[in-house]
Amino acid sequence: MLVRRINIFFLLFTFSVFSLVSAQTIGRVMKSNGQVLIKPVGVGTYSVEVKPGQAISNGDAIRVGEASFAVVIFLDDKSVVKVRENTDFQFVETSNTRSLIIDQGTTLHNVNKEGRKKAYRVETPVSVASVKGTEFSSFHDAVAGIDKFVGKTGNFDVFNTISGLTVNVGAGQKAVSNA
């Protein structure tokens, strides 16, 4: 009986530690307006109403509703992502890559070169944009399967996962990627 209790305690302790590690805070919401919800990592629904200062954890997903917006800053390098209305995406970080996986909608990115130790990527079902340090916007139309990327400053690469082609996008340029 004692061994069983020790095993249960060890299992619960391990699960608690794993949950804390996997839910590492990577950013904070700077601004939000309207209907902005978070689906915390490990939870099946968008259940947390966003307020300025709200922590964003690795694996969290965010949904911005009609006539709404949110602004998120990453803690390590102070890069900023502005999330426009009708957008759903997830924050995923590994030891060497920061990915924003967009299901639908529009995001605007200001990616800092200084202080950044990870590659910065925006992924959709059709494309992957790899960023070195730039300002750009991304739009994914889930119904049409079309991605649009517009460069404001710097350069970034857009890889079409269907065709296997990569294009470089500079300031003032636009790339359209589809299936």
PDB file of N, CA and C in Angstrom, residues 63 89 97 167 177:
ATOM      1  N   ARG A  63      -7.264  33.311 -30.550  1.00  0.00           N
ATOM      2  CA  ARG A  63      -8.325  33.571 -31.526  1.00  0.00           C
ATOM      3  C   ARG A  63      -8.777  35.014 -31.346  1.00  0.00           C
ATOM      4  N   PHE A  89      -4.305  31.338 -34.519  1.00  0.00           N
ATOM      5  CA  PHE A  89      -2.971  30.752 -34.677  1.00  0.00           C
ATOM      6  C   PHE A  89      -2.443  30.259 -33.351  1.00  0.00           C
ATOM      7  N   THR A  97      13.771  27.232 -32.650  1.00  0.00           N
ATOM      8  CA  THR A  97      12.820  27.812 -33.596  1.00  0.00           C
ATOM      9  C   THR A  97      11.596  28.373 -32.875  1.00  0.00           C
ATOM     10  N   VAL A 167      10.866  31.710 -52.473  1.00  0.00           N
ATOM     11  CA  VAL A 167      11.120  33.047 -53.016  1.00  0.00           C
ATOM     12  C   VAL A 167      11.555  33.950 -51.878  1.00  0.00           C
ATOM     13  N   SER A 177       1.227  32.749 -52.295  1.00  0.00           N
ATOM     14  CA  SER A 177       1.527  31.322 -52.303  1.00  0.00           C
ATOM     15  C   SER A 177       0.217  30.557 -52.156  1.00  0.00           C
TER      16      SER A 177
END
